[in-house]
mmCIF file of C-alpha atoms in Angstrom:
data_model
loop_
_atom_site.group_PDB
_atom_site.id
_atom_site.type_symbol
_atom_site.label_atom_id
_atom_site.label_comp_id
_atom_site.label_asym_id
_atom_site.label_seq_id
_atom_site.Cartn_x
_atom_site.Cartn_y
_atom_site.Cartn_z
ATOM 1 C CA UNK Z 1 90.918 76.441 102.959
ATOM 2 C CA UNK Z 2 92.040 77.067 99.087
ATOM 3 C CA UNK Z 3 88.376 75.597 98.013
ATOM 4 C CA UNK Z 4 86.661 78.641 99.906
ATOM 5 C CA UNK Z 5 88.901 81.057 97.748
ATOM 6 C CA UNK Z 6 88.360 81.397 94.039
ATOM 7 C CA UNK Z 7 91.831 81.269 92.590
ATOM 8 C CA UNK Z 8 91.254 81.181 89.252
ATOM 9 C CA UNK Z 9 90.741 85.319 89.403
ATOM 10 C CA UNK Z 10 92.877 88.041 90.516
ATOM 11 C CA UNK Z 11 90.722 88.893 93.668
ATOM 12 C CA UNK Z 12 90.616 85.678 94.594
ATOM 13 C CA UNK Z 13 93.969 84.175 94.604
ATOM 14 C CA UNK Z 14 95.025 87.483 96.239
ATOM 15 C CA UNK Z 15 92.796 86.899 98.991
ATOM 16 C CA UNK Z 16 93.781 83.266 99.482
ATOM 17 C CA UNK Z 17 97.457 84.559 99.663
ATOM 18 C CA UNK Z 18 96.960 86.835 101.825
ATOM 19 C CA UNK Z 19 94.838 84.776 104.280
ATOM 20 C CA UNK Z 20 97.794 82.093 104.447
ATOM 21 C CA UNK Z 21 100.084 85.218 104.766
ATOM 22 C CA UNK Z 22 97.895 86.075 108.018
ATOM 23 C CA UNK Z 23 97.782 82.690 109.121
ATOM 24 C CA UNK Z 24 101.442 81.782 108.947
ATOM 25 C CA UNK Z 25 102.685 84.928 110.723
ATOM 26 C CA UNK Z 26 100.233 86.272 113.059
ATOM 27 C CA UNK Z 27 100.345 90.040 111.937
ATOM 28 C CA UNK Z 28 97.335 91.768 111.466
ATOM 29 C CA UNK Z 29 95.524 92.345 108.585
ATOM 30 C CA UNK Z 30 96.347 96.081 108.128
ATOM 31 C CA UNK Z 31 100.011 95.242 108.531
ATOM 32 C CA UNK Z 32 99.217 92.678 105.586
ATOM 33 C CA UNK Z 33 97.743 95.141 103.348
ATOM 34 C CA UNK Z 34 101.266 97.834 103.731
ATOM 35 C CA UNK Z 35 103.647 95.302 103.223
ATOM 36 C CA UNK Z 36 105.977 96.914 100.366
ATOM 37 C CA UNK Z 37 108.635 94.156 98.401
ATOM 38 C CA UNK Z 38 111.236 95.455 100.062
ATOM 39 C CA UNK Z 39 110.017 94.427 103.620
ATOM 40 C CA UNK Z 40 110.573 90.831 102.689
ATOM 41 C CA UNK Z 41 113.518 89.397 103.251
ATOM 42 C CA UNK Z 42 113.816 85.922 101.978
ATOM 43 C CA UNK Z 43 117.319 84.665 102.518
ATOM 44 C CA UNK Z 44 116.363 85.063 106.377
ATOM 45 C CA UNK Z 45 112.421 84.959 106.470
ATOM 46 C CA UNK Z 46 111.687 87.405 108.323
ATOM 47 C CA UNK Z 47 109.356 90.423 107.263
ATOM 48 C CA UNK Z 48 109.617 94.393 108.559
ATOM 49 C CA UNK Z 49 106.563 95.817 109.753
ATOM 50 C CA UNK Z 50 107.110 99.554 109.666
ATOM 51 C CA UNK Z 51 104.001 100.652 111.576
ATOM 52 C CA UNK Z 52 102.122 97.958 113.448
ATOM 53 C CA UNK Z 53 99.350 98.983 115.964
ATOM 54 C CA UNK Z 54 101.453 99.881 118.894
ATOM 55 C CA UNK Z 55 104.151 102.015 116.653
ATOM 56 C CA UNK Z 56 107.134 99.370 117.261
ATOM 57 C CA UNK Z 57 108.886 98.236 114.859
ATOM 58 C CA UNK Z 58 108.951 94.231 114.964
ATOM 59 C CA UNK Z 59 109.681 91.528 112.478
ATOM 60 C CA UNK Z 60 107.574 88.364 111.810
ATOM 61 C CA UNK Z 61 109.280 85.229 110.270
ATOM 62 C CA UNK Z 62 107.422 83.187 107.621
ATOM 63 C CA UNK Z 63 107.544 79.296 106.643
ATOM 64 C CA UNK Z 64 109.557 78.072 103.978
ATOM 65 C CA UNK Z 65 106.708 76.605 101.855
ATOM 66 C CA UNK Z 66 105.184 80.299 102.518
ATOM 67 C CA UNK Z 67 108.524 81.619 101.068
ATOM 68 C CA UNK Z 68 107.909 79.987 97.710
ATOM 69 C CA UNK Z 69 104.143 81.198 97.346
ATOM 70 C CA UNK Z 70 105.702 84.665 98.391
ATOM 71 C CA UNK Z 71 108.476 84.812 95.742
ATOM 72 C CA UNK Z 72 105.635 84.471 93.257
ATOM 73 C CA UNK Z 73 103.470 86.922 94.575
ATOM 74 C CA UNK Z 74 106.402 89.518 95.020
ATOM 75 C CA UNK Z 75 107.235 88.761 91.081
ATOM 76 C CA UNK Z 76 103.693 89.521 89.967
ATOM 77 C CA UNK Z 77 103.080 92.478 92.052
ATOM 78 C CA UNK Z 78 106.643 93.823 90.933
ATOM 79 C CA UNK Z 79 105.995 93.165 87.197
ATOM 80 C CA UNK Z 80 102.618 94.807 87.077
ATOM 81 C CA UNK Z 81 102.461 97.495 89.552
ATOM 82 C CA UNK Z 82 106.220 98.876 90.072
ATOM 83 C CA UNK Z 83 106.920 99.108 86.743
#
């Protein structure tokens, strides 16, 4: 699946995170895209979505190997954009 992503760029290795995201959880795209760093808890694995399609609260859990691509992500988008 990484070969049909374009890593080498911003777009595209944001993309290919986010598709594994999806595909290791099962949440929904839109839940994806309002994640915040402080909805992932990685001592535990699971993640908070605040406001998922039917308005309840839930938590989705995430694969170790997921945890480690995560970390990085949640570095970089800390570094550049919260700062």
């Amino acid at each position: 699946m990484r070969k049909a992503f374009d890593v080498t760029t911003f777009h595209g290795y944001r993309s290919w995170g986010q598709t594994c995201l999806l595909l290791d959880t099962g949440m929904r795209a839109e839940e994806c895209c309002a994640l915040r760093p402080e909805h992932v808890d990685f001592k535990t694995k699971p993640i908070l979505i605040e406001n998922p399609k039917n308005r309840k609260q839930r938590y989705v859990y995430f694969s170790f190997k997921m945890a480690n691509d995560l970390k990085r992500r949640v570095t970089l988008i800390v570094h550049f954009c919260f700062q």
